[in-house]
XYZ file of C-alpha atoms in Angstrom:
699
model
C -46.065 19.399 -26.729
C -44.951 22.465 -24.965
C -41.861 23.421 -24.461
C -39.984 25.785 -22.238
C -38.203 29.181 -24.298
C -34.971 29.646 -26.119
C -34.178 26.498 -28.162
C -35.322 24.319 -31.239
C -36.721 21.135 -31.259
C -36.502 18.323 -34.098
C -39.502 17.351 -36.014
C -38.295 13.609 -35.336
C -39.419 12.283 -32.221
C -39.038 15.255 -30.583
C -39.421 13.764 -27.061
C -36.788 11.674 -25.040
C -37.828 9.761 -22.049
C -34.802 9.767 -19.657
C -33.791 7.654 -16.380
C -31.873 10.178 -13.841
C -28.676 8.890 -12.231
C -28.575 9.206 -8.515
C -31.515 11.605 -7.568
C -33.637 11.268 -4.457
C -35.530 8.051 -3.447
C -39.200 9.641 -4.387
C -37.855 11.203 -7.609
C -36.890 7.566 -8.969
C -38.535 7.351 -12.024
C -38.639 8.465 -15.739
C -38.563 12.288 -16.686
C -39.383 13.473 -20.155
C -37.056 16.249 -22.039
C -37.132 18.245 -25.327
C -34.980 16.732 -28.108
C -32.521 19.849 -29.820
C -30.951 19.780 -33.044
C -27.920 19.378 -31.004
C -29.256 16.480 -29.271
C -30.388 14.986 -32.064
C -28.444 11.757 -32.104
C -29.555 10.717 -28.736
C -31.090 7.252 -28.432
C -31.605 4.437 -25.964
C -29.054 3.807 -23.461
C -26.753 6.793 -24.424
C -25.583 9.148 -21.286
C -27.196 12.834 -21.706
C -26.799 15.861 -19.461
C -29.843 17.330 -18.134
C -31.110 20.304 -16.035
C -32.924 19.201 -12.860
C -33.435 20.694 -9.365
C -31.476 23.931 -10.681
C -28.270 21.874 -11.476
C -26.770 19.570 -13.711
C -27.575 15.869 -13.961
C -26.426 12.905 -15.173
C -28.969 10.461 -17.145
C -29.805 7.770 -19.419
C -32.143 7.886 -22.641
C -35.030 5.024 -22.604
C -36.840 5.892 -25.244
C -37.827 8.946 -27.845
C -41.368 9.522 -28.664
C -43.300 11.777 -30.732
C -45.453 13.297 -28.188
C -45.196 13.930 -24.573
C -47.050 11.951 -21.943
C -47.500 15.807 -20.048
C -48.681 18.613 -20.951
C -46.278 20.350 -18.386
C -43.526 22.334 -20.812
C -40.690 20.053 -21.643
C -36.932 21.585 -20.519
C -34.295 20.768 -23.471
C -31.540 18.026 -23.393
C -28.435 19.727 -22.382
C -26.199 17.631 -24.289
C -25.350 14.560 -25.395
C -22.324 13.029 -23.344
C -21.893 10.353 -25.591
C -22.918 7.950 -28.668
C -22.208 4.885 -26.988
C -24.992 2.748 -25.946
C -23.333 2.354 -22.350
C -27.035 0.822 -21.105
C -28.748 -1.344 -23.781
C -32.482 -1.977 -22.680
C -31.895 -5.544 -21.233
C -29.635 -4.286 -19.262
C -31.678 -1.680 -17.991
C -34.490 -4.013 -17.131
C -31.902 -6.150 -14.955
C -31.373 -2.602 -13.631
C -34.842 -1.985 -12.229
C -35.808 -5.737 -11.375
C -32.328 -5.459 -8.869
C -33.378 -1.863 -7.583
C -37.099 -3.933 -6.900
C -35.353 -7.149 -5.061
C -33.170 -4.644 -3.114
C -35.768 -2.229 -2.209
C -33.595 0.585 -3.974
C -33.524 3.138 -6.698
C -32.489 2.203 -10.358
C -30.787 5.523 -9.994
C -28.285 4.405 -7.393
C -27.959 0.628 -9.249
C -26.912 2.398 -12.817
C -24.272 4.210 -10.161
C -23.198 0.761 -9.621
C -23.387 -0.754 -13.158
C -21.919 2.536 -14.913
C -18.114 3.462 -13.928
C -17.205 7.007 -14.791
C -16.776 8.341 -18.177
C -13.748 9.308 -19.206
C -13.090 11.280 -22.325
C -9.782 10.832 -22.971
C -10.041 6.740 -22.667
C -13.065 7.089 -24.914
C -11.268 9.104 -27.836
C -8.386 6.418 -27.731
C -10.295 3.321 -28.131
C -12.291 5.306 -30.664
C -9.152 5.606 -32.332
C -8.389 1.811 -31.383
C -11.740 0.899 -32.934
C -11.343 2.635 -36.058
C -7.485 1.062 -36.866
C -8.961 -2.227 -36.322
C -11.651 -1.731 -38.336
C -9.387 -0.817 -41.011
C -6.894 -3.258 -40.755
C -9.759 -5.909 -40.789
C -11.008 -4.462 -43.867
C -7.628 -4.298 -45.233
C -7.282 -7.750 -44.596
C -10.790 -8.719 -46.308
C -9.251 -7.047 -49.336
C -6.160 -8.906 -49.871
C -7.819 -12.078 -49.371
C -10.420 -11.563 -51.823
C -7.553 -10.506 -54.436
C -5.721 -13.611 -53.414
C -8.406 -15.760 -54.184
C -9.303 -14.066 -57.536
C -5.164 -15.042 -58.311
C -5.713 -18.756 -57.131
C -9.025 -19.051 -59.460
C -6.880 -17.947 -62.721
C -3.787 -20.285 -61.333
C -5.975 -23.415 -64.039
C -7.184 -26.879 -63.277
C -3.673 -27.991 -63.315
C -2.563 -26.191 -60.123
C -5.911 -27.819 -58.629
C -5.031 -31.415 -59.322
C -1.325 -31.181 -57.536
C -3.374 -29.446 -54.761
C -5.728 -32.441 -54.780
C -2.758 -34.458 -54.857
C -0.639 -32.507 -51.678
C -4.099 -33.286 -49.630
C -4.420 -36.232 -50.687
C -0.736 -37.442 -49.614
C -1.400 -35.391 -46.415
C -4.510 -37.537 -45.278
C -2.034 -40.500 -45.812
C 0.184 -38.932 -44.180
C -2.387 -38.344 -40.998
C -3.570 -41.689 -40.881
C -0.931 -43.049 -39.513
C -0.623 -40.300 -36.858
C -0.879 -41.378 -33.448
C -4.487 -39.744 -32.167
C -5.208 -40.754 -29.261
C -8.104 -39.527 -26.514
C -7.336 -36.318 -25.108
C -6.278 -35.869 -21.783
C -9.484 -36.268 -19.059
C -9.627 -32.502 -18.101
C -11.241 -32.017 -14.741
C -14.299 -30.026 -16.211
C -14.717 -33.427 -17.542
C -15.229 -35.029 -13.737
C -18.480 -33.209 -13.485
C -20.669 -34.573 -16.335
C -23.444 -32.251 -16.059
C -21.128 -29.237 -17.017
C -21.262 -30.425 -20.522
C -25.186 -30.423 -20.759
C -25.158 -26.962 -18.662
C -22.774 -25.665 -21.550
C -24.444 -27.476 -24.596
C -27.813 -25.340 -23.262
C -25.711 -21.780 -22.789
C -27.043 -19.165 -24.591
C -30.204 -20.972 -26.069
C -33.031 -18.745 -26.991
C -35.827 -21.000 -26.052
C -36.609 -23.750 -23.178
C -35.285 -23.282 -19.675
C -32.206 -21.592 -18.805
C -29.524 -23.903 -17.003
C -28.552 -22.968 -13.811
C -26.121 -25.067 -11.220
C -23.589 -25.035 -8.405
C -20.814 -27.401 -8.365
C -19.301 -27.904 -5.051
C -15.854 -28.921 -6.257
C -13.287 -31.663 -4.889
C -10.375 -29.956 -3.343
C -8.144 -31.897 -6.170
C -9.831 -30.041 -8.676
C -8.729 -25.755 -8.998
C -11.869 -23.812 -9.442
C -9.543 -21.715 -12.259
C -9.386 -24.999 -14.291
C -12.835 -26.175 -14.278
C -13.981 -22.690 -14.872
C -11.368 -22.358 -18.106
C -12.884 -25.746 -19.442
C -16.138 -24.395 -19.474
C -15.629 -21.116 -20.995
C -13.037 -23.299 -23.553
C -16.756 -25.054 -24.356
C -18.491 -22.398 -25.604
C -19.498 -21.049 -28.943
C -17.283 -18.836 -30.627
C -19.155 -16.279 -30.464
C -20.589 -16.858 -27.062
C -19.942 -14.311 -24.547
C -18.702 -15.499 -20.468
C -18.776 -13.643 -17.374
C -17.251 -14.543 -14.509
C -16.876 -13.057 -11.028
C -15.032 -13.792 -8.103
C -14.066 -12.239 -4.960
C -10.565 -11.198 -4.586
C -8.200 -9.583 -7.470
C -5.804 -12.428 -7.170
C -8.329 -15.038 -7.901
C -9.157 -12.878 -11.104
C -5.512 -13.059 -11.813
C -5.482 -16.659 -11.272
C -7.583 -17.275 -13.638
C -6.486 -14.930 -16.411
C -2.959 -16.742 -16.211
C -5.059 -20.043 -16.847
C -6.535 -18.556 -19.656
C -3.568 -17.006 -21.303
C -1.823 -20.434 -21.158
C -4.881 -21.647 -23.485
C -4.623 -19.038 -25.820
C -8.721 -17.415 -24.442
C -8.663 -13.922 -25.091
C -10.420 -12.025 -22.174
C -10.255 -8.271 -20.801
C -10.015 -7.678 -16.708
C -12.512 -5.706 -15.550
C -11.764 -4.656 -12.075
C -12.400 -1.993 -9.516
C -8.595 -1.081 -8.291
C -8.065 0.410 -12.203
C -7.418 4.189 -12.403
C -10.840 5.670 -14.163
C -8.597 5.979 -17.628
C -8.166 2.107 -17.957
C -11.253 0.854 -16.416
C -13.759 3.014 -18.777
C -11.371 2.102 -21.932
C -11.465 -1.698 -20.139
C -15.553 -1.114 -20.784
C -15.574 0.519 -23.529
C -13.781 -2.388 -25.639
C -16.553 -4.724 -23.878
C -19.231 -2.493 -24.793
C -18.456 -2.848 -28.317
C -17.900 -6.709 -28.430
C -13.894 -6.763 -28.748
C -13.889 -10.075 -26.497
C -16.464 -12.317 -25.370
C -14.731 -13.188 -22.094
C -14.543 -10.855 -19.383
C -13.205 -11.546 -15.857
C -13.668 -9.252 -12.383
C -14.647 -8.735 -9.027
C -17.841 -7.317 -7.495
C -17.940 -4.131 -9.975
C -18.011 -6.364 -13.248
C -21.095 -8.072 -12.430
C -22.743 -5.698 -14.713
C -20.101 -5.830 -17.470
C -22.225 -5.207 -21.116
C -20.471 -8.747 -22.153
C -21.886 -9.111 -25.555
C -23.694 -12.277 -26.279
C -23.359 -13.398 -22.361
C -24.200 -17.398 -23.029
C -22.731 -18.071 -19.219
C -22.435 -16.412 -16.207
C -20.002 -17.732 -13.485
C -19.776 -16.988 -9.706
C -16.627 -18.411 -7.692
C -17.735 -18.732 -3.699
C -20.354 -16.597 -3.832
C -20.536 -16.540 0.268
C -17.406 -14.378 0.315
C -18.490 -11.360 2.373
C -16.517 -9.002 -0.473
C -19.195 -9.769 -3.018
C -22.088 -8.007 -0.966
C -21.697 -4.891 -2.202
C -21.312 -2.125 0.169
C -23.279 1.055 -1.547
C -26.836 1.174 -1.999
C -29.061 -0.272 -2.185
C -26.457 -3.415 -1.241
C -27.531 -5.614 -4.099
C -25.200 -9.221 -3.721
C -23.206 -10.013 -6.770
C -25.346 -13.620 -6.597
C -29.150 -11.301 -6.894
C -27.289 -9.403 -10.320
C -26.380 -12.458 -11.599
C -29.832 -13.911 -11.033
C -31.647 -10.795 -12.574
C -28.747 -11.175 -15.763
C -29.626 -14.582 -16.448
C -33.742 -14.328 -16.222
C -33.598 -11.472 -18.338
C -30.374 -12.350 -20.596
C -31.089 -16.178 -20.716
C -27.896 -17.029 -19.932
C -26.305 -19.928 -18.217
C -25.545 -19.500 -14.716
C -22.863 -21.455 -13.133
C -22.038 -21.168 -8.869
C -18.657 -22.847 -8.162
C -17.069 -23.067 -4.774
C -14.719 -25.578 -2.671
C -18.263 -25.892 0.164
C -21.965 -26.437 0.467
C -23.890 -22.697 0.747
C -26.709 -22.316 2.633
C -28.318 -19.780 -0.220
C -27.313 -22.165 -2.992
C -28.907 -25.334 -0.820
C -32.174 -23.695 -0.588
C -32.185 -22.473 -4.079
C -31.028 -26.221 -5.169
C -33.803 -27.813 -2.932
C -36.443 -25.026 -4.243
C -35.911 -26.555 -7.887
C -34.080 -22.804 -8.871
C -30.407 -24.450 -9.503
C -29.325 -28.477 -10.244
C -26.429 -29.754 -8.305
C -24.010 -31.237 -10.734
C -21.921 -34.018 -8.596
C -18.688 -35.384 -9.954
C -17.586 -38.953 -10.871
C -17.070 -41.604 -8.059
C -13.113 -41.567 -7.176
C -11.125 -42.515 -4.456
C -11.345 -40.051 -1.735
C -7.506 -40.001 -1.594
C -7.148 -38.742 -5.162
C -9.352 -36.096 -4.609
C -8.800 -34.237 -1.297
C -6.022 -34.192 1.280
C -6.000 -36.199 4.068
C -7.399 -34.687 7.327
C -7.620 -35.130 10.584
C -9.101 -33.649 14.046
C -7.540 -33.410 16.789
C -9.447 -35.681 19.151
C -9.878 -37.261 22.625
C -7.312 -40.106 21.637
C -4.747 -37.860 19.502
C -4.753 -35.052 22.771
C -4.435 -38.164 25.302
C -1.500 -39.521 23.479
C 0.166 -36.215 23.461
C 0.053 -35.763 27.321
C -0.007 -32.141 28.671
C 0.809 -30.601 25.313
C -2.387 -32.082 23.615
C -4.365 -29.582 25.455
C -2.396 -26.920 24.215
C -2.722 -24.961 21.392
C 0.182 -26.097 19.252
C 0.546 -29.537 20.257
C 3.254 -31.725 19.321
C 1.286 -33.467 16.948
C 1.086 -30.229 15.184
C 4.686 -29.926 14.945
C 5.260 -32.898 13.303
C 2.592 -32.171 10.691
C 4.472 -29.672 9.824
C 7.704 -30.678 10.158
C 6.964 -33.882 8.087
C 5.241 -31.249 5.289
C 8.447 -29.513 5.395
C 10.221 -32.053 3.885
C 7.958 -32.416 0.662
C 7.010 -28.649 0.232
C 5.667 -25.736 1.436
C 3.424 -25.981 4.826
C 0.561 -23.763 5.121
C -0.894 -22.694 8.862
C -4.608 -20.826 9.137
C -5.127 -18.552 12.227
C -8.433 -16.606 12.420
C -7.398 -13.165 12.761
C -4.195 -10.798 11.630
C -2.106 -8.966 14.530
C -1.037 -10.142 18.019
C -3.369 -10.603 20.414
C -7.245 -9.475 18.981
C -8.709 -9.832 23.036
C -8.079 -10.661 26.545
C -9.925 -13.051 28.619
C -9.626 -14.372 32.506
C -7.861 -17.552 32.946
C -10.011 -18.876 34.979
C -13.653 -18.350 34.453
C -12.970 -17.465 30.674
C -14.991 -13.890 30.910
C -13.739 -10.928 28.450
C -11.591 -8.165 29.969
C -13.478 -4.970 29.090
C -12.511 -1.519 30.206
C -13.905 -0.007 33.014
C -14.311 3.129 31.422
C -16.370 2.783 28.189
C -16.283 -0.858 28.357
C -14.584 -1.696 24.924
C -12.623 -4.638 24.979
C -8.726 -4.620 26.648
C -6.207 -5.998 24.109
C -2.259 -6.010 24.718
C 0.472 -5.067 22.814
C 3.521 -7.243 21.995
C 3.929 -10.499 24.001
C 4.025 -8.706 26.887
C 3.015 -5.093 27.045
C 0.282 -3.492 29.349
C -3.728 -4.150 29.218
C -4.888 -1.033 27.473
C -7.923 0.312 25.617
C -8.076 1.015 22.210
C -11.312 3.334 22.613
C -10.445 5.485 25.538
C -6.757 5.130 25.934
C -7.143 3.946 29.415
C -4.113 1.623 30.901
C -5.137 -0.665 33.327
C -2.241 -2.069 34.864
C -4.490 -3.248 38.312
C -7.140 -5.435 36.434
C -9.248 -7.788 38.474
C -11.773 -10.060 36.698
C -14.917 -8.749 37.399
C -16.577 -12.187 38.094
C -13.789 -14.275 39.665
C -11.709 -11.503 41.228
C -8.803 -13.268 39.799
C -5.738 -11.138 38.237
C -4.310 -13.613 35.540
C -5.554 -13.440 31.733
C -4.731 -14.945 28.404
C -5.048 -14.428 24.814
C -8.966 -15.435 23.212
C -7.207 -15.833 19.554
C -3.659 -15.055 19.273
C -3.272 -13.628 15.660
C -0.850 -14.494 13.046
C 2.326 -12.804 13.847
C 2.428 -13.901 17.552
C 1.759 -17.047 16.103
C 4.627 -16.852 13.351
C 6.798 -15.996 16.115
C 5.854 -19.297 18.108
C 6.896 -21.070 14.693
C 10.173 -19.356 13.804
C 11.221 -20.283 17.659
C 10.353 -24.004 16.853
C 11.542 -23.867 13.145
C 14.664 -21.278 13.381
C 16.128 -22.355 10.006
C 12.948 -22.894 8.058
C 11.831 -19.401 5.817
C 8.881 -18.159 7.350
C 6.443 -15.742 5.400
C 3.119 -14.068 7.077
C -0.087 -13.294 4.977
C -2.815 -11.022 5.548
C -3.930 -7.810 7.974
C -1.135 -5.323 8.210
C 1.513 -7.714 6.244
C -0.253 -7.654 3.090
C -1.031 -9.946 -0.106
C 1.519 -12.768 -0.444
C 1.926 -13.330 -3.944
C 1.991 -17.447 -5.775
C 5.596 -17.470 -7.187
C 7.051 -15.870 -3.248
C 5.879 -18.552 -1.448
C 9.336 -20.606 -0.224
C 9.695 -24.190 -1.590
C 10.462 -25.494 1.933
C 8.702 -22.962 3.941
C 5.892 -21.882 6.476
C 3.046 -19.442 5.508
C 1.271 -18.242 8.475
C -2.030 -16.623 6.598
C -5.685 -15.674 7.845
C -8.188 -16.899 6.094
C -8.566 -15.484 2.638
C -5.004 -14.526 2.559
C -3.583 -17.543 1.412
C -1.713 -17.738 -1.584
C -1.620 -20.420 -3.814
C 1.688 -21.699 -5.048
C 1.900 -23.657 -8.630
C 2.584 -26.918 -6.740
C 0.675 -26.695 -3.648
C 0.999 -26.989 0.072
C 2.418 -30.397 1.362
C 0.614 -30.068 4.247
C -1.559 -27.102 6.203
C -2.378 -26.620 10.010
C -5.625 -24.822 10.960
C -5.236 -23.394 14.439
C -7.804 -22.034 16.678
C -10.581 -23.961 15.289
C -13.032 -23.269 18.249
C -12.236 -19.643 17.993
C -13.517 -19.320 14.535
C -16.656 -21.373 15.830
C -17.398 -19.161 18.823
C -17.467 -15.777 16.255
C -20.947 -13.924 18.015
C -22.805 -14.380 14.148
C -25.704 -16.864 13.396
C -23.458 -17.863 10.508
C -19.984 -18.550 12.483
C -20.379 -22.490 11.656
C -21.117 -22.015 7.556
C -18.304 -19.377 7.365
C -16.372 -21.305 9.716
C -16.489 -24.505 7.413
C -15.903 -22.199 4.315
C -12.665 -20.805 5.177
C -11.427 -23.985 5.865
C -12.554 -25.719 3.066
C -10.884 -22.479 0.835
C -7.600 -23.525 2.389
C -7.905 -26.954 1.899
C -7.867 -26.554 -1.359
C -4.941 -25.683 -1.493
C -3.045 -28.703 -0.293
C -2.199 -31.576 -2.455
C -3.990 -34.821 -2.513
C -3.267 -37.717 -0.114
C -1.648 -39.299 -3.246
C 0.742 -36.867 -3.014
C 1.581 -37.044 0.824
C -1.084 -34.125 1.551
C -2.115 -33.927 5.113
C -4.269 -31.798 6.793
C -4.622 -31.111 10.942
C -7.345 -29.215 12.053
C -6.592 -28.429 16.046
C -9.839 -27.987 17.670
C -12.883 -29.979 19.266
C -13.194 -32.847 17.561
C -16.871 -33.604 18.223
C -18.218 -30.131 16.614
C -20.448 -31.024 13.617
C -18.401 -28.261 11.690
C -15.165 -29.838 12.198
C -16.609 -33.581 11.418
C -17.849 -32.198 8.390
C -14.029 -31.292 7.444
C -13.213 -35.015 8.010
C -16.234 -36.447 6.360
C -16.158 -36.764 2.306
C -18.996 -35.345 0.396
C -21.528 -35.606 3.760
C -24.302 -33.388 3.936
C -25.655 -33.807 7.269
C -24.039 -30.904 8.369
C -25.432 -28.425 6.047
C -28.719 -30.058 6.389
C -28.816 -29.714 9.796
C -28.151 -26.232 9.582
C -31.001 -25.315 7.176
C -32.965 -27.681 9.387
C -32.325 -25.545 12.112
C -32.953 -22.289 10.167
C -35.594 -23.311 9.096
C -37.277 -23.680 12.556
C -36.020 -20.628 13.766
C -37.678 -18.857 10.875
C -33.794 -17.840 9.934
C -32.422 -16.608 6.598
C -32.935 -18.467 3.983
C -36.597 -19.136 4.848
C -37.527 -15.667 6.055
C -36.828 -12.507 4.260
C -35.121 -10.207 6.551
C -34.390 -6.512 6.311
C -32.163 -4.212 8.793
C -32.800 -0.486 9.668
C -30.673 1.270 10.877
C -30.411 5.189 11.552
C -31.143 8.078 13.979
C -33.609 7.085 16.774
C -36.040 9.250 16.226
C -35.557 8.419 12.073
C -35.774 4.889 12.959
C -38.776 4.753 14.705
C -41.037 7.143 13.017
C -40.136 5.009 9.268
C -41.762 1.921 11.442
C -44.493 4.099 12.493
C -45.214 5.286 8.962
C -44.464 2.345 6.568
C -47.474 -0.367 6.208
C -45.444 -3.356 5.974
C -47.459 -6.203 4.830
C -49.458 -8.074 7.297
C -47.914 -10.661 9.271
C -44.533 -9.061 9.385
C -42.525 -9.583 12.160
C -40.972 -6.206 13.549
C -38.187 -6.527 16.174
C -36.612 -3.082 17.773
C -35.608 -0.831 17.325
C -33.001 -1.121 20.067
C -30.206 1.459 20.747
C -26.838 0.183 19.632
C -24.552 0.146 22.003
C -21.217 0.915 20.059
C -19.632 4.381 21.283
C -19.183 5.207 17.081
C -22.795 4.394 17.284
C -24.218 7.319 19.622
C -27.860 8.426 19.449
C -28.668 5.488 16.999
C -31.009 2.868 16.635
C -31.561 -0.715 14.862
C -35.070 -2.484 13.783
C -35.304 -5.807 12.060
C -38.257 -6.617 10.118
C -39.007 -10.588 8.931
C -41.374 -11.968 6.526
C -42.408 -15.185 4.431
C -39.777 -15.509 1.855
C -42.823 -16.363 -0.303
C -44.080 -12.736 -0.258
C -40.662 -10.957 -0.378
C -41.413 -8.638 -2.945
C -44.684 -7.225 -1.138
C -41.848 -6.730 1.655
C -39.359 -4.842 -0.684
C -41.793 -2.573 -2.439
C -43.426 -1.813 0.804
C -39.831 -0.928 2.312
C -38.751 0.991 -1.045
C -42.181 2.968 -0.853
C -41.553 3.949 3.054
C -38.109 5.303 2.180
C -39.492 7.263 -1.138
C -42.291 8.702 1.582
C -39.493 9.812 4.104
C -37.800 11.561 1.048
C -40.796 13.705 -0.240
C -41.531 14.442 3.402
C -37.529 15.457 3.721
C -37.789 14.002 6.885
C -34.616 14.744 9.221
C -32.110 12.114 10.563
C -29.958 9.609 8.636
C -31.669 6.419 7.784
C -29.994 2.943 6.195
C -32.568 0.132 4.414
C -31.039 -3.269 3.660
C -32.344 -6.524 2.769
C -30.745 -9.648 3.830
C -27.795 -8.356 5.677
C -25.514 -10.675 5.836
C -25.014 -9.690 9.673
C -28.035 -9.355 11.169
C -28.513 -11.924 13.288
C-alpha cells in the first residue's frame, strides 16, 4: 500500500473505504484513505473528515480493508468526527437504493438522511447515556441484594406469600373481567395479521394500505397498531404536517407509550440530541415529518405513513425522493412491515395494490350513519328549490347548514385558497383578466380596489375583456378572508376564526365551541369533539386547477375535511357546494365506492400517464437542457416531449422537457438519466440543470 508522506499508518486494516457526502455527480463512488493512529477507531458507519479536491469534506466509512484496490498513494483520514455509527450498513444500502431509484447521488441522499452534527448536543447526550447506565446498574445491584435477602427468609415466609397469592386469586375470581372496549383499529381485521407478521426475519414482508372511514381517527388506529407490537420492536410514523405529529403524540402519551419526535422544525441542537437518542435505542417509537423517514429506529418492525398523497411528503431537495419511496426501500432492506393510512384512495397506492405489492385492508361492515357524516351535494333539485340564490356561492341551504350546526357545536367552512381575491375573470364570457403589459393575471386588493398586476405593478383602471370587450369582472375563486367577511355579515354574533395562509394555523384547542372556522385545505384544525357540520365551498373551482390530478387531489382534500366532522348518528352534516353531477363530487356522496378511482386509473392507463408510465422532467437553461437530451443515451422506446421554453417571467431563458418510458423499465431510465448527469458534471458543462423522476406537477 502506498501513501502520501508525513503520517503513520495503523498495522491492522489500514485502508478505509469512504463514501463522500455532497460531492459532484461524477465523483459519487467510494474512495480509499489510509487509517492513521489518531483515527484507528474509525469503523463502518462513522463520520470522518478527509481531504478531497483541496478542501475538507465529510464522509462516511463503508469498511476497513487490509489492502488497497488502487496503486495510487492514499491520503490519510484527517479526523474521526465521532465514534457514533450514524449510518449502519443497512441504512447505507437504503440510501444507495433511494439514489438509484431517483437518478441521484448517494452523497445527496446522505445529506438528507443525516442531521448536521452538534458537538454540544452529542456531549450532553453522552452524559445522559452514562447516567442512565449508572442508574440501571445500581437498580440491578439493588434487585440482586433484595433477592438474596428473600432467599434467606426461610420456608415459612414462602408459605405466607403462597397463601397471600391464593387469597389474591380467590378475590380476583369474583372480579368483573369483561371484554375490553372495541378499538377503531379492531374494525380492520387485516391489521392484526399485519402486526403479527411485522419484523419477522423470514417469510413475506407484510405491506398494506387502509382507507379509513371518517369515524376512525388515524391517530387512534396508528396508536392501536403501535401498542400491539412486541416490547422490543420499533415503529416509525411519518405524517405531512407537524400538527398531525402533535396529535398522534398526545394519543401515545395518554396510553403511556414512550416516543420521540424527530422534526425538521427543531433547532440543530435539539434535533441532534433526539437523533442520537434514537440512534442508541433509547426509544422504540419515532414520529416525524418528511425528514424523519431515514430515522435510525432500532429493530424497526413497522413503518406507518399517513396521507402519503400530500405534497408535503415530496422532498424539494435533490434527488427529490418521495417519503413513499424511502419507506419502500426501508421495508425491503430492513424487512419492516409497511402500512399506509389515508382518508381517501390514492392513485399510486391503488396501482401498487393492483400489482400485488400492497394489500387493501377493508373494515368490518357497519351502518353508514355510524361511520361518516351525512353528505349532501347541491344538486339541481336543491338549486331550483332555492330560486335565484341557488346559483350563488353561498346559497340559503349553506346558511341553513351553518345555522343548524352552530346549535350543536363548531362549523367548518373550507375554501380552496387563502387571501381575498386570487384571480379575476370576465363576468360574461369567463376569460381570465391578464395584464396587457406582462400577461400576468390581474388581481384586486380589498373588496372594491382597482385591478392591478402583481408582477409589473401596472394599475388597470380601464380594463376591457379581449374576447367580448365587456368591462365587468368577477372573482374566479374567493379566498378565506373574503369568505370570512361574508359569513360575519350573516352571523354577526358568532365567533369566527380563519386558518391558513397569512392567518397562520389555528390550534385545535382554540376552536370556538359554537363558532365558525374558515380554513384552506390542509389548515383545518381538529377540535376534540369534532365539527358539528362542514361546508365545502367552490368545489368546481378546486376541480378546475390546471393539473392532471386536480380531481383526485380535490377528493383527498375534501375527505380529509369530512374526517373532522361527527358521524350522522351524532348529527354531523356536510354540504358540498358545486356541480353535483361531476364524478369527483359524486364520489364524496357515495360510500366506499371505487367507481371514481377505477375511472381515473382507466383514463391514465389509456393516456400513458403516471403511474402507468415512468416520467422524468428536465428543467434548466435552454442550451443545457438541449445538450443534455442530445448527449444522454436514453433507453429505446423513450418518449421525449420538448424541450419547450418556459413562459413565466421569472423563468426567462429556461426550458423544460419531459421523457416517458414503460414503468417496467424504470430502472433503465433512472440509470440513463443518472449517467447523463454524471457525464455532464465530468465535462463541467455550463448552465444549470435539474432532473426529477416522477415529479408531481409534470402534466
